[in-house]
Short mmCIF file of C-alpha atoms and ligand atoms in Angstrom, two decimals:
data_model
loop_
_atom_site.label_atom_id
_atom_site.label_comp_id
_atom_site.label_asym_id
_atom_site.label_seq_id
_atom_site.Cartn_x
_atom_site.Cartn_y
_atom_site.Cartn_z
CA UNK A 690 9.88 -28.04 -19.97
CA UNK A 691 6.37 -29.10 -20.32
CA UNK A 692 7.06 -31.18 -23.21
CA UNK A 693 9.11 -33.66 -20.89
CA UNK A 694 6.64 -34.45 -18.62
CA UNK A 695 5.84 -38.18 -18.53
CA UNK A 696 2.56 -39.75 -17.87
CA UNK A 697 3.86 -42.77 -18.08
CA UNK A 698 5.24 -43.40 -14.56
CA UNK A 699 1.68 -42.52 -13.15
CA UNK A 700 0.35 -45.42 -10.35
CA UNK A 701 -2.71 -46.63 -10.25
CA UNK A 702 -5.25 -43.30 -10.74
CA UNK A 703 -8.56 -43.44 -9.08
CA UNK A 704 -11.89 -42.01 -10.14
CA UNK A 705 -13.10 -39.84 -7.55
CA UNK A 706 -16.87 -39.10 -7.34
CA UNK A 707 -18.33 -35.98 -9.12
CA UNK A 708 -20.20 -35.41 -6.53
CA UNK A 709 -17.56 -35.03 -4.28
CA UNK A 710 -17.70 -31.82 -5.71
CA UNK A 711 -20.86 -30.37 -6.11
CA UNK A 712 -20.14 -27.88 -3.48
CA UNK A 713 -18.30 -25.90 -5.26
CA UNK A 714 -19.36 -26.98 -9.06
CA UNK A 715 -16.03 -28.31 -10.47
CA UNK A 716 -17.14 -31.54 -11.35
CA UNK A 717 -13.65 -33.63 -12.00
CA UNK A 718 -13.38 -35.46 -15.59
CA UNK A 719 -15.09 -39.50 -15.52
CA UNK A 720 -11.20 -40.13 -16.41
CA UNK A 721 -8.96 -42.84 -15.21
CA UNK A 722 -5.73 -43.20 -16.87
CA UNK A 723 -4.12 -45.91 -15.38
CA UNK A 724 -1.12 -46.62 -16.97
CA UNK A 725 1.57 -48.20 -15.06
CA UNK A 726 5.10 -48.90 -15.90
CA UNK A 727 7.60 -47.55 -13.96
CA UNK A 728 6.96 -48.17 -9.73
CA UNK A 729 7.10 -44.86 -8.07
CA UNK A 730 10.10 -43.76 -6.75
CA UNK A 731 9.45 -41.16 -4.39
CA UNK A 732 9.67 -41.80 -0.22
CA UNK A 733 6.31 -41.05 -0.46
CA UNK A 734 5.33 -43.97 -2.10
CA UNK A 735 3.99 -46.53 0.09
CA UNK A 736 1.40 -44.34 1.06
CA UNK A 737 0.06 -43.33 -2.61
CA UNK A 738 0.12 -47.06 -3.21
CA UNK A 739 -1.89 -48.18 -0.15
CA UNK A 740 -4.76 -45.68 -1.17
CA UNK A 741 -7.79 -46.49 -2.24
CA UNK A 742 -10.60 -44.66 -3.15
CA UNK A 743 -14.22 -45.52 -1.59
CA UNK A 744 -17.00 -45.74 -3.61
CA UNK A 745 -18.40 -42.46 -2.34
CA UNK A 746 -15.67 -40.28 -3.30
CA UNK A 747 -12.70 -39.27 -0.99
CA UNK A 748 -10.06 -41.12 -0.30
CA UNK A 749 -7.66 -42.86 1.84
CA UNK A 750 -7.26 -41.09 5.17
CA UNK A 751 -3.60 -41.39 5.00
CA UNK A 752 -3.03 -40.27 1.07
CA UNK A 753 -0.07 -38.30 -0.06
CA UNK A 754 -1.11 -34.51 -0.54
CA UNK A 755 1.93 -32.66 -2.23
CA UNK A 756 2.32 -29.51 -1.76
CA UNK A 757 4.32 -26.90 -4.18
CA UNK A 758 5.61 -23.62 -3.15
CA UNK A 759 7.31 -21.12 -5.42
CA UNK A 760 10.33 -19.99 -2.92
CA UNK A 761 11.11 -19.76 0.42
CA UNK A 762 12.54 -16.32 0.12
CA UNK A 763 10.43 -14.76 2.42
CA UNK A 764 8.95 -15.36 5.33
CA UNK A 765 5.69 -16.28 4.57
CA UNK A 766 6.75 -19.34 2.71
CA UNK A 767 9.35 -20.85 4.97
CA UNK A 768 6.15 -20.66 7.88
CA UNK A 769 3.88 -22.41 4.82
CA UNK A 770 6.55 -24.91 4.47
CA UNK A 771 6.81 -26.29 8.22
CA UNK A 772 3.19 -25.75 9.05
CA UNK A 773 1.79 -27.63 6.12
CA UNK A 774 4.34 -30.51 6.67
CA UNK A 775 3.33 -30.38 10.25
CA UNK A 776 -0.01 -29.94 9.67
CA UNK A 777 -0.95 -32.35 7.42
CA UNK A 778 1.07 -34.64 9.82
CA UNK A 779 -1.19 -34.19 12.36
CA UNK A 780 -4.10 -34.86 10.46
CA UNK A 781 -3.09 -38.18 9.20
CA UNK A 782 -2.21 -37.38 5.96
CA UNK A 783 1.58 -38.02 4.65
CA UNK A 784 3.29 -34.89 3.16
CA UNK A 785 5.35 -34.09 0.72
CA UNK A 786 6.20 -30.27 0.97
CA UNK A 787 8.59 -28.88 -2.32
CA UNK A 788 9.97 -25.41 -3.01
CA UNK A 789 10.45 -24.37 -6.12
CA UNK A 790 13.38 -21.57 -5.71
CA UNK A 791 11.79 -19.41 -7.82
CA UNK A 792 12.16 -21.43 -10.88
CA UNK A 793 8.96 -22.37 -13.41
CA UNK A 794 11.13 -25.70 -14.82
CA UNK A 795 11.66 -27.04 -11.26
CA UNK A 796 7.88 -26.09 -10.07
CA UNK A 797 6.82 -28.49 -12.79
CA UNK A 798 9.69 -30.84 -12.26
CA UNK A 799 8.27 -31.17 -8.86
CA UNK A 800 4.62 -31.81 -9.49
CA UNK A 801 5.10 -33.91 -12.02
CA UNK A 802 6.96 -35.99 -9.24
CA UNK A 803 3.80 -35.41 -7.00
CA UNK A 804 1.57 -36.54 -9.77
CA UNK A 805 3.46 -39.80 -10.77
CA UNK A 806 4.18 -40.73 -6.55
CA UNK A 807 0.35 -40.57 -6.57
CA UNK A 808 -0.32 -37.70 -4.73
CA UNK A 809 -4.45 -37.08 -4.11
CA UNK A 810 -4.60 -33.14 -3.60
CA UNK A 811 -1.73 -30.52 -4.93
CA UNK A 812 -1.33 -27.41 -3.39
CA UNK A 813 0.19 -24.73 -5.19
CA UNK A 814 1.41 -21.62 -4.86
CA UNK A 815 2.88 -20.91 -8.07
CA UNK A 816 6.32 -19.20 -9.27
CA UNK A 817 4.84 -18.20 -12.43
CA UNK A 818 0.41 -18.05 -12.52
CA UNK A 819 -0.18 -18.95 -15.94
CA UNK A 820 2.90 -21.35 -16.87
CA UNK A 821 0.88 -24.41 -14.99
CA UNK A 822 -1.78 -25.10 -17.59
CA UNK A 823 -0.51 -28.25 -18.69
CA UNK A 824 0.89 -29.65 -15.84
CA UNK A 825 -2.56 -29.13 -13.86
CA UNK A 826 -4.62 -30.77 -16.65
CA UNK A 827 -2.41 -33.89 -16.20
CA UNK A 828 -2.43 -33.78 -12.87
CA UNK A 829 -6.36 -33.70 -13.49
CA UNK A 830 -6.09 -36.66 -16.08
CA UNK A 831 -4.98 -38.32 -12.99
CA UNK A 832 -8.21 -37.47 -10.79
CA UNK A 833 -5.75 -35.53 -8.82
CA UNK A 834 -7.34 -32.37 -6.80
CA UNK A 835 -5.65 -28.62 -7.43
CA UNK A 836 -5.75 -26.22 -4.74
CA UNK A 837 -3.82 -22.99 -5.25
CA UNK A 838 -2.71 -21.71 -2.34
CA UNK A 839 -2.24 -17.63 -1.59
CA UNK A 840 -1.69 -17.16 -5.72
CA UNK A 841 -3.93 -17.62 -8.30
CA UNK A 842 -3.84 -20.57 -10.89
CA UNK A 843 -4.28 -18.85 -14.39
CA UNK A 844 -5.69 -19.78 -17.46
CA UNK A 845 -6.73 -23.58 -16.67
CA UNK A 846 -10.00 -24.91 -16.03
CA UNK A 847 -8.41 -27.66 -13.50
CA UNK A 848 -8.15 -25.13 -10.68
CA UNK A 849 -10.67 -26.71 -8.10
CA UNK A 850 -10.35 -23.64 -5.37
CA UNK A 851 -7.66 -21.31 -4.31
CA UNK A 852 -7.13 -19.94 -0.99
CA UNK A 853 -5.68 -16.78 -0.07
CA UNK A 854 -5.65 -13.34 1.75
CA UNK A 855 -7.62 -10.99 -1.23
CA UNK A 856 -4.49 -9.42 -3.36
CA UNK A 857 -6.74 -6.21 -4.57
CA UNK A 858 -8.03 -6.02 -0.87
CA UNK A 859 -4.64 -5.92 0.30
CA UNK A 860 -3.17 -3.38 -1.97
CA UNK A 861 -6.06 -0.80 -0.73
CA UNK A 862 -5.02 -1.42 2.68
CA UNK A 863 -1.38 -1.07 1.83
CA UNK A 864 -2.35 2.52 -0.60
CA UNK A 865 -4.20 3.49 2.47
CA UNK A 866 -1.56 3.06 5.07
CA UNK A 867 0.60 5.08 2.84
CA UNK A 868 -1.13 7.59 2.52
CA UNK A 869 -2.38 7.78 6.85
CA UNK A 870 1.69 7.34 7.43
CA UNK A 871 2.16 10.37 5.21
CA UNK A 872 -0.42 12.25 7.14
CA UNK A 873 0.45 11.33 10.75
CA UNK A 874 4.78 11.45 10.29
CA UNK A 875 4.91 13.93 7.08
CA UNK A 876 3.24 17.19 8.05
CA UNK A 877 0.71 18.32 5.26
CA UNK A 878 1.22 17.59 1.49
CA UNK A 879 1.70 17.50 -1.20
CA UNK A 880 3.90 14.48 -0.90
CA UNK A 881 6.71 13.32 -2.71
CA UNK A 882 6.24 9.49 -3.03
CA UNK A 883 7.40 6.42 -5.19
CA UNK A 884 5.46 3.26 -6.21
CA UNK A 885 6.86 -0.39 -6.14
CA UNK A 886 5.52 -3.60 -7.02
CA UNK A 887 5.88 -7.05 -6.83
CA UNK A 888 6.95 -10.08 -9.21
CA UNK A 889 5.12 -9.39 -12.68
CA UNK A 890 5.25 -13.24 -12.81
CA UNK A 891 3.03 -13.88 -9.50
CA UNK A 892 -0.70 -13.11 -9.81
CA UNK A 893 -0.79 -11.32 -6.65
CA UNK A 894 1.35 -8.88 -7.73
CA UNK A 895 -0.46 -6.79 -10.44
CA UNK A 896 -3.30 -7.29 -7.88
CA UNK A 897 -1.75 -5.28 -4.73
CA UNK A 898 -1.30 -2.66 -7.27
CA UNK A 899 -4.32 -2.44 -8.63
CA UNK A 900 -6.01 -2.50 -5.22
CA UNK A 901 -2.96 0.28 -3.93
CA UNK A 902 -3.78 3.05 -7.05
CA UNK A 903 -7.23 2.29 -6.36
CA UNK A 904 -6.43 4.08 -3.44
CA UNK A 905 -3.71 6.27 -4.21
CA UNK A 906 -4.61 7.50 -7.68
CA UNK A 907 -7.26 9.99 -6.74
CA UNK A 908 -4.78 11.37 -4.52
CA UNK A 909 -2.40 11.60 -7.47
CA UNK A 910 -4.74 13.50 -9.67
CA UNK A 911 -5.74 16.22 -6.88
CA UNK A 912 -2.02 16.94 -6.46
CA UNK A 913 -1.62 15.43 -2.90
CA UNK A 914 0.76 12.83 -4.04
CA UNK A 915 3.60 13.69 -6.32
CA UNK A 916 4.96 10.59 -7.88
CA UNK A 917 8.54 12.37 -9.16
CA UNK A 918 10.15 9.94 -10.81
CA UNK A 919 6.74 10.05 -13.09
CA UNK A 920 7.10 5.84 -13.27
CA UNK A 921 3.52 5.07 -12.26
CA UNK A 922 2.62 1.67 -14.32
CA UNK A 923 3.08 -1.73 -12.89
CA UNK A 924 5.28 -3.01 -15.78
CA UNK A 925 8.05 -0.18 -15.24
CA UNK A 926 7.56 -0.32 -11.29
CA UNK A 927 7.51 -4.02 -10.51
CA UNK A 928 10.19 -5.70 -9.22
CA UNK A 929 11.79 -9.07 -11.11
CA UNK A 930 11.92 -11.77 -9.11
CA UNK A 931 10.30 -10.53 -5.77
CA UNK A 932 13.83 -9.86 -5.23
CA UNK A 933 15.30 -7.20 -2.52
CA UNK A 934 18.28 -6.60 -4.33
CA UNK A 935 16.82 -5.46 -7.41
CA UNK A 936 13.97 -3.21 -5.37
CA UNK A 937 17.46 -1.42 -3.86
CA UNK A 938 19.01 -0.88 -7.11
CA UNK A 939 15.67 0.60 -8.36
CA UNK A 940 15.47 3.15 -4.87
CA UNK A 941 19.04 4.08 -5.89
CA UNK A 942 18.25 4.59 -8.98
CA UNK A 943 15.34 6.83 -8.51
CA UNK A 944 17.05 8.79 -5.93
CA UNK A 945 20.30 9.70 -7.81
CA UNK A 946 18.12 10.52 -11.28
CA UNK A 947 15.15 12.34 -9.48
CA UNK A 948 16.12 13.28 -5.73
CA UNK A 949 18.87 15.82 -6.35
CA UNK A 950 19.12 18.99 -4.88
CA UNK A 951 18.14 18.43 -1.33
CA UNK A 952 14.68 17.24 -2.74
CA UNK A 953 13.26 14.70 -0.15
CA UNK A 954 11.30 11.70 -0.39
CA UNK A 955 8.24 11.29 1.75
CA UNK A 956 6.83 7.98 1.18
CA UNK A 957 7.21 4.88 -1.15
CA UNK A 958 4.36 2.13 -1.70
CA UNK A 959 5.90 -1.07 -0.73
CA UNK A 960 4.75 -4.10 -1.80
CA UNK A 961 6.24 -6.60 0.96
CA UNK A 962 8.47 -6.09 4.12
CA UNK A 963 11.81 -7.56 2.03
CA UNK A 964 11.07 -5.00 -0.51
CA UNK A 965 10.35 -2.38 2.03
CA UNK A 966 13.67 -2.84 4.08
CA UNK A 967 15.32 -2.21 0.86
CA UNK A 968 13.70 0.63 -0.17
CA UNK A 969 14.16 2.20 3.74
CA UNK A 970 18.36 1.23 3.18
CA UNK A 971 18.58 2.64 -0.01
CA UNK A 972 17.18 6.01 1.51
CA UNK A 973 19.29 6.14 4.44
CA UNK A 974 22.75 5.16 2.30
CA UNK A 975 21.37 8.28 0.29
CA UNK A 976 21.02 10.43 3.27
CA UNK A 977 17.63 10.77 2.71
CA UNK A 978 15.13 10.69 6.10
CA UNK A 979 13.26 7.78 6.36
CA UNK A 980 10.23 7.69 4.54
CA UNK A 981 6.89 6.39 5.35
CA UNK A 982 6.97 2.87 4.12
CA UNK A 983 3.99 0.22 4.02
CA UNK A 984 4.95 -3.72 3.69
CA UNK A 985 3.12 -7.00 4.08
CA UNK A 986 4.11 -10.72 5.80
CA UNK A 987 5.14 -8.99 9.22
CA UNK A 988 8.55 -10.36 9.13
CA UNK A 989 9.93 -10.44 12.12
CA UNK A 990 12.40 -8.51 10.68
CA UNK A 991 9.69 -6.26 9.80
CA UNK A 992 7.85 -5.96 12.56
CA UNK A 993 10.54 -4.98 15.07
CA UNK A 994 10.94 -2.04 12.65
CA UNK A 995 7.54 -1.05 12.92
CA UNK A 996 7.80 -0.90 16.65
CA UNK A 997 10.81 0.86 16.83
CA UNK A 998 9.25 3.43 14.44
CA UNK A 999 11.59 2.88 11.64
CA UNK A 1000 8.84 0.89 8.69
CA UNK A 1001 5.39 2.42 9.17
CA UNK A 1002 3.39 -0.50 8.87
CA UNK A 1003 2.83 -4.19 7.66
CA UNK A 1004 0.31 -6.12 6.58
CA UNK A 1005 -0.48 -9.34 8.02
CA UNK A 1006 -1.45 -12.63 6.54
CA UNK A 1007 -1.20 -14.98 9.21
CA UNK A 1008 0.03 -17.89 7.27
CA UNK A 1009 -1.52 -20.85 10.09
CA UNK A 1010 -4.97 -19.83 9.25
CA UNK A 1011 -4.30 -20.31 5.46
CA UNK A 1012 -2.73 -23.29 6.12
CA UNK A 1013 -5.60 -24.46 8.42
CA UNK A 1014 -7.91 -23.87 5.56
CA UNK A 1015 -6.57 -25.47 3.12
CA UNK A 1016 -6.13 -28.33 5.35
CA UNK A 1017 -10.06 -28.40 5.91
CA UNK A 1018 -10.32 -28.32 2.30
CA UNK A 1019 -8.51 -31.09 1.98
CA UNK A 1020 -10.49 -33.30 5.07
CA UNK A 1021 -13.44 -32.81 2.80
CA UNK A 1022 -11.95 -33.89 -0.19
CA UNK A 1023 -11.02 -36.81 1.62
CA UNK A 1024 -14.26 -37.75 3.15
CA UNK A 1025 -15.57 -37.44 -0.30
CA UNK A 1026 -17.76 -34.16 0.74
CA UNK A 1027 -18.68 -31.04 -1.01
CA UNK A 1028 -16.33 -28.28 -0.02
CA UNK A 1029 -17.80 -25.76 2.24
CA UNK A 1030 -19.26 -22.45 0.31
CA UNK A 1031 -16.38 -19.75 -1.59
CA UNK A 1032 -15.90 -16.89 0.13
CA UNK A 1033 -16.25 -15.48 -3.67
CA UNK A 1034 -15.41 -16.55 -6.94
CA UNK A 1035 -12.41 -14.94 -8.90
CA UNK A 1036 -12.00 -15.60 -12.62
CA UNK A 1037 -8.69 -17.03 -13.49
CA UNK A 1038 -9.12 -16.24 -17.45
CA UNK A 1039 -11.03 -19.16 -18.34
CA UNK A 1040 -13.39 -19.69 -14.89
CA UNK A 1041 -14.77 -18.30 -12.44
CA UNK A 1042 -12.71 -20.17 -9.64
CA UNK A 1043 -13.93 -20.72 -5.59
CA UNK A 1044 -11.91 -18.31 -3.74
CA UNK A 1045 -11.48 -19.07 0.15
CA UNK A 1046 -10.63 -15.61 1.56
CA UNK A 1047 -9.25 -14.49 4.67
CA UNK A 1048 -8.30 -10.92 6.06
CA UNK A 1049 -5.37 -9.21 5.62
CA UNK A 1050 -4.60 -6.78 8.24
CA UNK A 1051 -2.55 -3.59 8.61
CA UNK A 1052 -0.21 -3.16 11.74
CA UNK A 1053 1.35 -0.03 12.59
CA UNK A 1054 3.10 0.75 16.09
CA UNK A 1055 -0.15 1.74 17.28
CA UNK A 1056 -1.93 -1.50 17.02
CA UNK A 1057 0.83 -4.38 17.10
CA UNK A 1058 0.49 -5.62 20.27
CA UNK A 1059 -3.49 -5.74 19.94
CA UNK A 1060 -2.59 -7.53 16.12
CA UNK A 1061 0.22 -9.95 17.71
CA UNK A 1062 -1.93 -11.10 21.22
CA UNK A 1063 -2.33 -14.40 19.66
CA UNK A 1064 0.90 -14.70 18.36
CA UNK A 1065 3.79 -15.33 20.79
CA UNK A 1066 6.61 -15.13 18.18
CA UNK A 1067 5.58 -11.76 17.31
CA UNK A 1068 4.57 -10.57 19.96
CA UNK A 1069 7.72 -11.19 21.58
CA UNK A 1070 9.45 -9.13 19.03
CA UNK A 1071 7.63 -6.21 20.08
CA UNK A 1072 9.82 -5.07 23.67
C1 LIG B 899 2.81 -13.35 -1.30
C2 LIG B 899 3.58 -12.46 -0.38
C3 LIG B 899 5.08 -12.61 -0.59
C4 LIG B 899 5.42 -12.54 -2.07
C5 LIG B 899 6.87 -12.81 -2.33
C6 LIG B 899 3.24 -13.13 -2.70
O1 LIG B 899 2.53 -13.93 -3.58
O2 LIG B 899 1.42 -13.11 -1.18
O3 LIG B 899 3.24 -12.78 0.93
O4 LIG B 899 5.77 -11.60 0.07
O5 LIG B 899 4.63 -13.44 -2.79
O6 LIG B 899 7.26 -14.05 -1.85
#
């Protein structure tokens, strides 16, 4: 629904200072549309229309800062959704945390709402990377900053940084668990073993794949890993929608077509804990023995599995620190300062975009209570 987006509602745009970020050279556009007609609406709206920008940049200390997330299916996002509304809370800012349900039309429906409320920053995690273009660049028309947060931006030059756990990064680790659960609970190989992936609409997703057969392929070619099903490309093996449901049906699938005759399954690359609970159900309503599974957001429902043995490992992202880093983004935005160095730069099709990194990390039985010390709702799953 690009085409219905209106501009026109749009309060009172500042010009914010070029220099506000030479830190990480995305200069914003010497544009300011301001082109009132309609009052904003939203309940955010006394606080867009007290801001003001200083003549150094930045602006007010109490600014709207909207912040889009694609779902809340999993658990990941439903943590981004309180902490970022409690977050910016704290730091004086005033909120306005959306969800999109999975759904490109109302993602847009709901920064265009940002934009026109007055919103200063955007956060975004998007339901689809590269259906944003237009949206961004009027949200950038408006001198508005665009953060994407733990998924890319494609295809847009009005990304000004992302932040997020490295996707290929955390596919190797996941490949590599999968293949240490297979040696540790599966005897020696060769190994019979499926591949998932993720949403083919989420940038991440085609990323923890690469970064898994990075990995795993090798092992594929020297005959340790027997993919049986032969369905080894990320358009046949990703799953619509992030959804569980569909990920089970797939298993099934697999098993009934490929797994007959007492042939067992050994392992299955998972690319998140929903997916991997699915896979591990489909297995057991088969009467196969649990494989070795990987997974990634240590769910809680997730990581209780992993400590009773059941899922071999995890990955966790711990979603406060991303959260806490975008928010210092955002405090230098506001203060009209550079932002602090990239981590690295990742190009998003059309530029090389400042990438604010942090470490995914694998948890297994083995090392979940050293993984969890500093995080009393998981750690108290793990008794
Ligand atoms: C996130 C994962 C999440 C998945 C589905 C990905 O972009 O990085 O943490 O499990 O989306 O919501």
């Amino acid at each position: 629904m690009r085409s219905g987006i209106r501009l026109a509602t749009i309060v009172t745009v500042a010009t914010l200072s070029v220099a506000a970020f030479a830190g990480c050279g995305t200069g914003r556009g010497t544009g300011t549309t301001s082109t009132t007609s309609n009052p904003p609406s939203s309940s955010a709206s006394s606080a867009a229309s007290t801001t003001t920008t200083s003549a150094a940049g930045g602006f007010a200390a109490n600014a709207m800062i909207g912040v889009s997330l694609p779902w809340l299916g999993t658990q990941n996002w439903q943590e981004g959704q309180t902490m970022f509304a409690d977050q910016l809370k704290a730091a004086g800012f005033t909120p306005n945390v959306q969800a999109a349900d999975n759904t490109v039309q109302t993602q847009q429906q709901q920064i265009t709402a940002m934009i026109q409320a007055g919103a200063k920053v955007i956060v975004i995690g998007p339901v689809d990377g590269a259906q944003l273009g237009t949206i961004v660049d009027q949200a950038k028309a408006a001198d508005i900053y665009i953060i994407g947060y733990d998924r890319m931006i494609q295809n847009t030059p009005n990304v000004d940084a992302v932040v997020q756990f490295g996707s290929v990064k955390t596919g190797e680790l996941q490949g590599q668990s999968l293949l240490d659960g297979l040696a540790a609970k599966k005897g020696p190989g060769p190994y019979n073993i499926e591949l998932f992936g993720g949403g083919p609409t989420d940038p991440n997703a085609p990323n923890f794949f690469t970064g898994a057969m990075k990995v795993l392929q090798p092992k594929i070619d020297d005959g340790t890993l027997v993919v049986v099903s032969g369905q080894k490309d990320f358009p046949t093996v990703a799953t619509q929608d992030w959804d569980n449901q569909k990920a089970q049906a797939r298993m099934d699938t697999l098993l009934s077509g490929f797994y007959g005759g007492g042939k067992k399954i050994d392992g299955v690359l998972a690319p998140n804990d929903g997916i991997a609970r699915a896979i591990m159900t489909s297995c057991e309503d088969a009467g196969q023995p649990v494989p070795v599974v990987d997974g990634l957001d240590a769910e809680d429902a997730s990581v209780t599995l992993v400590w009773q043995g059941k899922q071999w490992s995890t990955t966790y992202k711990p979603t406060d620190k991303l959260v806490a880093q975008t928010i210092t983004l955002i405090k230098a935005l506001q203060a009209g300062q550079p932002l602090p160095a990239p981590t690295e730069k990742d190009n998003n099709g059309v530029k090389d975009v400042a990438v604010y990194a942090q470490d995914p990390v694998i948890v297994t039985q083995a090392n979940a209570k050293e993984v969890f010390k500093n995080d009393p709702a998981r750690l108290k799953l793990l008794t």
